[in-house]
Coordinates of N, CA, C and O in Angstrom, one line a residue:
X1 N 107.2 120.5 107.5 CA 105.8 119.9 107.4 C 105.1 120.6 106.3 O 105.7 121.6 106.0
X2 N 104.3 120.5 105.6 CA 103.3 120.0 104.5 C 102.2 120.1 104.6 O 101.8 119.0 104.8
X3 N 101.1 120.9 104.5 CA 100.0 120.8 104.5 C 99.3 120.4 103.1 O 99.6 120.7 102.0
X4 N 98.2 119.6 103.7 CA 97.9 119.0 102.2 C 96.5 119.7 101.4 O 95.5 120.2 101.9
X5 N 96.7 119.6 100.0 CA 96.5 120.3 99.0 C 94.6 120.8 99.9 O 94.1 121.8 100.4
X6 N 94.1 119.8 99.7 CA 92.7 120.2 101.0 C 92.5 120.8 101.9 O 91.3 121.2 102.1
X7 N 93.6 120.9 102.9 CA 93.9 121.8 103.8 C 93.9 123.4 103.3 O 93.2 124.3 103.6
X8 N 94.9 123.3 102.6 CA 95.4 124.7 101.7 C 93.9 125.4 101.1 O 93.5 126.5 101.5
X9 N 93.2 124.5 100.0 CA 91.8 125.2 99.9 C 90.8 125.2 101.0 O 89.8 126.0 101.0
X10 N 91.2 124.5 101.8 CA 90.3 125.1 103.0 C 90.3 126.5 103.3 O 89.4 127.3 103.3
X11 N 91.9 126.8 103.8 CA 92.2 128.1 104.4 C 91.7 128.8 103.1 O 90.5 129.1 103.2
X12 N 92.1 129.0 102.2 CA 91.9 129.8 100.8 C 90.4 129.8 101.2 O 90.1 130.7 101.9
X13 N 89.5 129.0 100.9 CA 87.9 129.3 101.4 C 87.7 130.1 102.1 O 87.2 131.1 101.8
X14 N 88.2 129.9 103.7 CA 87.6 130.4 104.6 C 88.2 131.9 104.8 O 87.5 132.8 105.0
X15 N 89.7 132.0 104.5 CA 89.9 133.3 104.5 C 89.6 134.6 103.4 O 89.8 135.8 103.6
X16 N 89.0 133.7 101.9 CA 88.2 134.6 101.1 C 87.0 135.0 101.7 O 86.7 136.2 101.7
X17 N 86.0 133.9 102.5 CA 84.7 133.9 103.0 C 84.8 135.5 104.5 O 84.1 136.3 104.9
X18 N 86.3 135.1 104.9 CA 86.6 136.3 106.0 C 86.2 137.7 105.8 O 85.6 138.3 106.6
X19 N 86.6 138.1 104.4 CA 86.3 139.4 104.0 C 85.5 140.0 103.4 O 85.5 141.2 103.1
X20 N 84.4 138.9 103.3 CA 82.7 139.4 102.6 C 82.2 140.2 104.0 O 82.5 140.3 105.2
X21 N 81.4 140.6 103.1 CA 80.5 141.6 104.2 C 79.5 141.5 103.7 O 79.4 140.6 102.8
X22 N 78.2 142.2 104.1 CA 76.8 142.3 103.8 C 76.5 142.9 102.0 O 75.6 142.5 101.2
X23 N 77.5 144.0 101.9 CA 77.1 144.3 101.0 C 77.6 143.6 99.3 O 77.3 144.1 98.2
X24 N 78.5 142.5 99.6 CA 78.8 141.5 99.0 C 77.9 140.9 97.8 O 76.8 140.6 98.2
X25 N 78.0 140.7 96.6 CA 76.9 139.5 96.2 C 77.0 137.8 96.6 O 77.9 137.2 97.2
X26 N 76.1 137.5 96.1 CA 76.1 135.7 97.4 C 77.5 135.4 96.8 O 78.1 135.8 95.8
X27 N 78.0 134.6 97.9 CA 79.2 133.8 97.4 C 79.2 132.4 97.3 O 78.8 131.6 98.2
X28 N 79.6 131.9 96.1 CA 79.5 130.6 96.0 C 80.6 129.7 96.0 O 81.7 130.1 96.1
X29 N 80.3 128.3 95.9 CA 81.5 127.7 95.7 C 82.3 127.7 94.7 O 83.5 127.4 94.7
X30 N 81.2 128.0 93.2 CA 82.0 128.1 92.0 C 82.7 129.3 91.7 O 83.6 129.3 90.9
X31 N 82.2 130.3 92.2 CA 82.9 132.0 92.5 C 84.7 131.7 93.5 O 85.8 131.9 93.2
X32 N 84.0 131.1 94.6 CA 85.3 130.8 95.5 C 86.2 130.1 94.4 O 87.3 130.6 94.4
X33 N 86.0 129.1 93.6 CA 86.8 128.2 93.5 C 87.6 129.1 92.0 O 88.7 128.9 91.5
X34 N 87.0 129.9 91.7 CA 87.3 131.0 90.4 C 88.6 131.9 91.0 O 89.7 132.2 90.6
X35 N 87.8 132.1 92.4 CA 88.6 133.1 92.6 C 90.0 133.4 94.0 O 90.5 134.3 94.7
X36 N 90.0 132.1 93.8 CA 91.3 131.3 94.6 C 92.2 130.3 93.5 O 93.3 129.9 93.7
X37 N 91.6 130.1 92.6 CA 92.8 129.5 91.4 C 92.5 127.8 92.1 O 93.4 126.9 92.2
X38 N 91.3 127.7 92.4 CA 91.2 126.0 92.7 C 90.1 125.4 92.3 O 89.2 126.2 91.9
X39 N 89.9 124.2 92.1 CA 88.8 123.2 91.3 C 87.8 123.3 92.5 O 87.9 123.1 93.7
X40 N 86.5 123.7 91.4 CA 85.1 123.6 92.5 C 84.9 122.4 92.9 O 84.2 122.3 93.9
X41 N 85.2 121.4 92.5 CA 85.1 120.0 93.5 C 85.9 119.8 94.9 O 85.4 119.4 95.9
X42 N 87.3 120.2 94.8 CA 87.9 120.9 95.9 C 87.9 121.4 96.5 O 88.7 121.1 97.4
X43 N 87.1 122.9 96.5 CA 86.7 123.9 97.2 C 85.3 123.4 97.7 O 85.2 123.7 98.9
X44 N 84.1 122.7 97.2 CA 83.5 121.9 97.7 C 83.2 120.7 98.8 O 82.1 120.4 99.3
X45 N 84.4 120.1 99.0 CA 84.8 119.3 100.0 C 85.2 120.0 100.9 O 84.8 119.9 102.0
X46 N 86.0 121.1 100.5 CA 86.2 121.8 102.2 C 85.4 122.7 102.5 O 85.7 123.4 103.5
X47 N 84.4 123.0 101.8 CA 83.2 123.8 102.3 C 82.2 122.6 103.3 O 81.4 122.8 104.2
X48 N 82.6 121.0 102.7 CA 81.5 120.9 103.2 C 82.4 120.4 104.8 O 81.7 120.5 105.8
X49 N 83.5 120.1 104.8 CA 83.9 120.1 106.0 C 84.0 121.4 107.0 O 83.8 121.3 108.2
X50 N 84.4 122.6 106.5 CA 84.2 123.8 107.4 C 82.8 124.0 107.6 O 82.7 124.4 108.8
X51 N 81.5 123.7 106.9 CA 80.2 123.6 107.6 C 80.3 122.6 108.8 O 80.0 123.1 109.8
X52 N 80.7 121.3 109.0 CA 80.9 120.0 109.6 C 81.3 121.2 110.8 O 80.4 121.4 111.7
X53 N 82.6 121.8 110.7 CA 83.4 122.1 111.7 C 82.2 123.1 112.2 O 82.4 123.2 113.4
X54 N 81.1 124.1 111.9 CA 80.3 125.3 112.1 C 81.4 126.8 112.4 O 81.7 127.6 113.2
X55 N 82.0 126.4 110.8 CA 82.9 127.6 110.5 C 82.1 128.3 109.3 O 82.2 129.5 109.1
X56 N 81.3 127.7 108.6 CA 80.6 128.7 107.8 C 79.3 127.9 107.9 O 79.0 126.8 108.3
X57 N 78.4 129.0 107.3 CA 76.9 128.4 107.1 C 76.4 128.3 105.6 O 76.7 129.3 104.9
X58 N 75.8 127.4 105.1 CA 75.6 127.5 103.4 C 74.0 127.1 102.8 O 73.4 126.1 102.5
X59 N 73.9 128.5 102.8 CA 72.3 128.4 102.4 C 72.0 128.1 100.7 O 72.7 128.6 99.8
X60 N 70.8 127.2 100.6 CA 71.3 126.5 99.6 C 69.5 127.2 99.0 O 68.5 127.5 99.5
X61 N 70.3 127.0 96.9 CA 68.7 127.7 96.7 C 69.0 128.7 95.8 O 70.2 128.9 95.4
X62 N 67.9 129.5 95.1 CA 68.3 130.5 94.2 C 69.2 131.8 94.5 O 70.0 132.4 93.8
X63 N 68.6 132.1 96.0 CA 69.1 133.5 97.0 C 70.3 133.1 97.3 O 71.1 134.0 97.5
X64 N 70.9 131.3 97.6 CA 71.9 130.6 98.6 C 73.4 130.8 98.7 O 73.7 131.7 97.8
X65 N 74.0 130.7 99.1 CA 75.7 131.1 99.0 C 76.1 130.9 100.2 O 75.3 130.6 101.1
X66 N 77.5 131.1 100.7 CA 78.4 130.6 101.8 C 78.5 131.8 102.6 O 78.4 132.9 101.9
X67 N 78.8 131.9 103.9 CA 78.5 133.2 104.8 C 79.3 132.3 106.0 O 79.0 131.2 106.5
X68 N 80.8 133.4 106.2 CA 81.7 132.3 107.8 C 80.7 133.4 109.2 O 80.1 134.5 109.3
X69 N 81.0 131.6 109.9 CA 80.2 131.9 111.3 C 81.2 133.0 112.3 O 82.4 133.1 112.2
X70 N 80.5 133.8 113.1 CA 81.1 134.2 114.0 C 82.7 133.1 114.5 O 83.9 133.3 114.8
X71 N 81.7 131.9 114.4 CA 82.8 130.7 115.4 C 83.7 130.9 114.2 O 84.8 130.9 114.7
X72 N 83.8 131.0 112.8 CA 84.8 130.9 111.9 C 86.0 131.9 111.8 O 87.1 131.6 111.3
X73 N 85.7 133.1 112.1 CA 86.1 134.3 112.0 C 87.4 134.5 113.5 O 88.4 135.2 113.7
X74 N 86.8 133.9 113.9 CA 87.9 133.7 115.7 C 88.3 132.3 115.8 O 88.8 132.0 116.9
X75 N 88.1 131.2 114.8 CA 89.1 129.9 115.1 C 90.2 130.2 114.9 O 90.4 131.1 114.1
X76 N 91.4 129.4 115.6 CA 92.8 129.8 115.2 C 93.4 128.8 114.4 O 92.9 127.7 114.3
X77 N 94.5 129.3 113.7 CA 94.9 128.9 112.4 C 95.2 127.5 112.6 O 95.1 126.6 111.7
X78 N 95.4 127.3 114.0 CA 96.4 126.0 114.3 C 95.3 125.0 114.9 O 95.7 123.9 115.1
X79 N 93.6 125.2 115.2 CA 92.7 124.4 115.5 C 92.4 124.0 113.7 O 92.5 122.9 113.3
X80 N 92.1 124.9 112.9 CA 91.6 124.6 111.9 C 92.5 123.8 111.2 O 92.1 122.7 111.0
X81 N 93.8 124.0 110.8 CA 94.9 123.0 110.4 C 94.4 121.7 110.7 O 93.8 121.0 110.0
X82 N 94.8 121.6 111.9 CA 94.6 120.1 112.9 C 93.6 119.4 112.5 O 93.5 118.1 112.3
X83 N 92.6 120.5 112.3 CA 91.5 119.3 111.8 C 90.9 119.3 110.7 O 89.8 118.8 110.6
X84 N 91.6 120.0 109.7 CA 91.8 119.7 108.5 C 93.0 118.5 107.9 O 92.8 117.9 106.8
X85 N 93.9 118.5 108.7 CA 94.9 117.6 108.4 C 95.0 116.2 109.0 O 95.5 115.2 108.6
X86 N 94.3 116.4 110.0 CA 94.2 115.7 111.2 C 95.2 115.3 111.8 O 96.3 115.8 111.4
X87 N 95.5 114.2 113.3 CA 96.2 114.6 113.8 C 97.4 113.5 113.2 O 97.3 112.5 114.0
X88 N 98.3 113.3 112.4 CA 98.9 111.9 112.2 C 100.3 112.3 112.4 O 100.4 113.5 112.2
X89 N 101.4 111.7 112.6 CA 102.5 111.3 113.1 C 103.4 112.4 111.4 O 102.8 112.3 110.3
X90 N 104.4 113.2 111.5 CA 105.1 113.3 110.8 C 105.8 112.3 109.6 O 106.1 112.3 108.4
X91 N 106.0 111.4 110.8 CA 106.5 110.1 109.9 C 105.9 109.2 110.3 O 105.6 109.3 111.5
X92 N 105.7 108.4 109.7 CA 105.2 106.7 110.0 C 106.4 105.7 110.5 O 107.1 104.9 109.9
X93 N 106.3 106.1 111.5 CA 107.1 104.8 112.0 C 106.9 103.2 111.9 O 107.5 102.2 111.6
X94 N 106.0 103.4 112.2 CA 104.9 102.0 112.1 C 104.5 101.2 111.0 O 104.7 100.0 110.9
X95 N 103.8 102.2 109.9 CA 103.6 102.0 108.4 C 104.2 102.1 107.4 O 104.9 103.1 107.6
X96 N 104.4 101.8 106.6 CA 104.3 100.5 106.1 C 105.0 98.8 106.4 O 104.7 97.6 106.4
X97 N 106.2 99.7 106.8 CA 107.2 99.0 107.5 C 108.0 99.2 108.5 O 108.9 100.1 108.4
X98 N 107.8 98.6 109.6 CA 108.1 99.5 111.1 C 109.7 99.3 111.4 O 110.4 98.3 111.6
X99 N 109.9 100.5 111.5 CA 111.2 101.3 111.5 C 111.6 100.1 112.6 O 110.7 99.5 113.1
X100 N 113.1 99.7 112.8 CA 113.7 99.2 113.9 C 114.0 99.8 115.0 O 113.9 99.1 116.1
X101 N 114.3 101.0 115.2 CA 114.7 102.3 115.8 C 113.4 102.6 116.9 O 113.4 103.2 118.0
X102 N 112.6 102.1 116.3 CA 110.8 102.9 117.1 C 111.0 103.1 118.3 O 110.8 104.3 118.7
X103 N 111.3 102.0 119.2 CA 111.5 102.2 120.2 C 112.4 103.0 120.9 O 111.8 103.3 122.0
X104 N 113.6 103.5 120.7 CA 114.3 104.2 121.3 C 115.0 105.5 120.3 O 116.1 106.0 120.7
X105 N 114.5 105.9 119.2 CA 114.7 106.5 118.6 C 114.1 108.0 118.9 O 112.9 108.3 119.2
X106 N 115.6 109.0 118.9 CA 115.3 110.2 119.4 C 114.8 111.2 117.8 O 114.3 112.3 117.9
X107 N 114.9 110.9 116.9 CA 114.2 111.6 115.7 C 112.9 111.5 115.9 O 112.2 112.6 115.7
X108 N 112.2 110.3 116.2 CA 110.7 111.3 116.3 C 110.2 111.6 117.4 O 109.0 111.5 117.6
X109 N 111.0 112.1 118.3 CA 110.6 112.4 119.4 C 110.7 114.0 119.1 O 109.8 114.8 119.3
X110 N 111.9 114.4 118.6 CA 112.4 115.8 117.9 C 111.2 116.1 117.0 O 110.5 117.0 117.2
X111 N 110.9 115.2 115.9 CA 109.6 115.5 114.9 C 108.6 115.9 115.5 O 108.0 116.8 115.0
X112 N 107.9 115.3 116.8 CA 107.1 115.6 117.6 C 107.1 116.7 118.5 O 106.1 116.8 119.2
X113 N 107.8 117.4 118.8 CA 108.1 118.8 119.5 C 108.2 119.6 118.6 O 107.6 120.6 118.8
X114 N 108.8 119.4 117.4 CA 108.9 120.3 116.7 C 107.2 120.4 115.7 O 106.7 121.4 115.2
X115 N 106.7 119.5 115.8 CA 105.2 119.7 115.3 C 104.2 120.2 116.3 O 103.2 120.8 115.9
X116 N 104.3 120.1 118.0 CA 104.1 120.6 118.4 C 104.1 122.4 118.6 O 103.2 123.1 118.8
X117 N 105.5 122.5 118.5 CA 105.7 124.1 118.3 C 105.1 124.6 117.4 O 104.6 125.7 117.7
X118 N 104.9 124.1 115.7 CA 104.6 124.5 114.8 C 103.2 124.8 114.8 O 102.8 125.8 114.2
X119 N 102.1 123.8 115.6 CA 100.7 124.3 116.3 C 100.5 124.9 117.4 O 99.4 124.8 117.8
X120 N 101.2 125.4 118.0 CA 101.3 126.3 119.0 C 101.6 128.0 118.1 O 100.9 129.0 118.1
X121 N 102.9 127.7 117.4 CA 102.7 129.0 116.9 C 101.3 129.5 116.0 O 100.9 130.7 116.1
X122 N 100.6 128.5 115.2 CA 99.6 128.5 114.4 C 98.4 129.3 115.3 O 97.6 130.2 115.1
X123 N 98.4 128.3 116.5 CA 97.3 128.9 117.3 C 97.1 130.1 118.4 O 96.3 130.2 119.4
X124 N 98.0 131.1 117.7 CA 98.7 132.4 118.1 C 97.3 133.5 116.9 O 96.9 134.6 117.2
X125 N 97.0 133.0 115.9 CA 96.3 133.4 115.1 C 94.8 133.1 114.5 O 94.6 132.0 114.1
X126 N 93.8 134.1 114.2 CA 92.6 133.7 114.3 C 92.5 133.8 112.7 O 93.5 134.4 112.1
X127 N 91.6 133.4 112.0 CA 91.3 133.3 111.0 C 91.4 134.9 110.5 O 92.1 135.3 109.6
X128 N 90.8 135.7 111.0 CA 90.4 137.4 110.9 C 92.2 137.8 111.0 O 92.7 138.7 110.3
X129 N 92.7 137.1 111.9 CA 94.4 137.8 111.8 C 95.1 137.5 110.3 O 95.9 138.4 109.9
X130 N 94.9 136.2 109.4 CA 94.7 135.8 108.6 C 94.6 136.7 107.2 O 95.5 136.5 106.3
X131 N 93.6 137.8 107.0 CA 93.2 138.1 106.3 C 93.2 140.0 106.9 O 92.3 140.8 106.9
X132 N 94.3 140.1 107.2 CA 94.6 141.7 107.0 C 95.1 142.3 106.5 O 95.1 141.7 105.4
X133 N 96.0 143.7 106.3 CA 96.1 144.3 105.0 C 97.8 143.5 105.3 O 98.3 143.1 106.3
X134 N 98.4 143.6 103.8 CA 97.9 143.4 102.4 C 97.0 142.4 102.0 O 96.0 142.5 101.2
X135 N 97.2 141.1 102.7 CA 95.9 139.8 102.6 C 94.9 140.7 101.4 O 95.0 140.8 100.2
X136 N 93.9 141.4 102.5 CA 92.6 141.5 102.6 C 92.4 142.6 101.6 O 91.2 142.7 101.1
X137 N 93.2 143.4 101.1 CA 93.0 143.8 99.8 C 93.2 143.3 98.4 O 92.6 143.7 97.4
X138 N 94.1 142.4 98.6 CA 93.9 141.5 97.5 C 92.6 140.4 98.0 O 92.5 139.8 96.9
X139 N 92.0 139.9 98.5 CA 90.8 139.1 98.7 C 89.7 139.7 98.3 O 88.9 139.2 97.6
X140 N 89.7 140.9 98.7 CA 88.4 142.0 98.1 C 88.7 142.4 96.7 O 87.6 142.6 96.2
X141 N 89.5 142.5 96.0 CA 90.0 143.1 94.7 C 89.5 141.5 94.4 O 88.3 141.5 94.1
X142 N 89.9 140.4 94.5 CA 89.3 139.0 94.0 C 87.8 139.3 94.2 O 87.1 139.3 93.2
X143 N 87.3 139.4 95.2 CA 86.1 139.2 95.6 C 85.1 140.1 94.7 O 84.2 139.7 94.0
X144 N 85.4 141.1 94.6 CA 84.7 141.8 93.7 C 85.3 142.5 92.2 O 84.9 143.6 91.6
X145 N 86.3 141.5 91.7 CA 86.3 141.3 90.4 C 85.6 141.0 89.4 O 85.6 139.7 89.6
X146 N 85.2 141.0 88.9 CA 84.6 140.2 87.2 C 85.5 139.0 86.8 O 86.6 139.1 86.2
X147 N 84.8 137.9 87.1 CA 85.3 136.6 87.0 C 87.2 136.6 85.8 O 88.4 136.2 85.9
X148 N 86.2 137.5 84.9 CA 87.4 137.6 83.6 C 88.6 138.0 83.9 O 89.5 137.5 83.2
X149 N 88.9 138.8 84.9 CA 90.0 139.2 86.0 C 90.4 138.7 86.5 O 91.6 138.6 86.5
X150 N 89.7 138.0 87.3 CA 90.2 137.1 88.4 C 91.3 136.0 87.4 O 92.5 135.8 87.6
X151 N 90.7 135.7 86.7 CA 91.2 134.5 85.4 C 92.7 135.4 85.1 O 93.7 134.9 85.3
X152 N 92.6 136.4 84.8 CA 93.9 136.9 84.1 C 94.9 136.9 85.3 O 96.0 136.3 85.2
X153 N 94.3 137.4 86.3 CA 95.3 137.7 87.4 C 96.3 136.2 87.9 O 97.4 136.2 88.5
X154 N 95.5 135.2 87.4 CA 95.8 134.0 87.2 C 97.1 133.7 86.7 O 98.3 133.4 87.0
X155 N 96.3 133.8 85.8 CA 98.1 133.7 84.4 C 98.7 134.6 84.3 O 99.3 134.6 83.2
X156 N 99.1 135.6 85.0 CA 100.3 136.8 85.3 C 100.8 136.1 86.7 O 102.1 136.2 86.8
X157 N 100.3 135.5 87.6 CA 101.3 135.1 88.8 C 101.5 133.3 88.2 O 102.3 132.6 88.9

């Protein structure tokens, strides 16, 4: 399975936003999107969906910037996936052109267990489990880099 490219900057948001603390400067979407190697229009959309979900709060304004909720910091990997991805069929049996097989076919019944397990294991883990060491020292070394850094570190991986 595949998570999709929005998905991926989601997590990347929220588990940057994991490791701010108070003594942080504001964080923004165009800092996040600097400092995850992703387009602030994309980092954008899933900001505005993780507010939707009340995984972060984003105060908007000269003082304004992104800050994860309590509720963000303890969702598990495999609620946030889900409904970042939402919930759709591995395969399309149906669409575009419906398989002959649908009915009695034991492959997506296997795809379906096996996606099951795959969010079961996911939801073994909280966003905070997410972002521990090594994670969380590279997120803080991002987080409080000088943009110009962040950029280089870029083009060396």
């Amino acid at each position: 399975m595949q998570l999709s490219p929005f998905t991926d900057i989601g997590l990347r948001t929220i588990m940057r936003l994991a490791v701010n603390d108070e003594t942080d400067s504001r964080v923004t979407t165009k800092l996040i999107a600097r400092q995850v190697g992703a387009s602030e229009r994309y980092v954008a959309k899933a900001v505005s969906r993780l507010v939707e979900l009340g995984l972060v709060r984003a105060h908007r304004g000269r003082s304004g910037g992104l800050v994860i909720t309590p509720a963000g910091r303890v969702a598990s990997a495999g609620w946030l996936i889900r409904e970042l991805e939402g919930d759709r069929e591995v395969v399309a049996c149906t669409e575009p052109h419906p398989c002959p097989m649908v009915g009695a076919c034991r492959l997506r019944r296997i795809l379906a267990d096996a996606k099951k397990a795959f969010y079961t294991e996911l939801d073994r883990y909280s966003i905070e489990d997410l972002v521990t060491s090594p994670t969380a020292e590279l997120l803080r070394l991002l987080a409080h880099a000088p943009v110009s850094v962040s950029n280089e570190m870029e083009e060396v991986s």
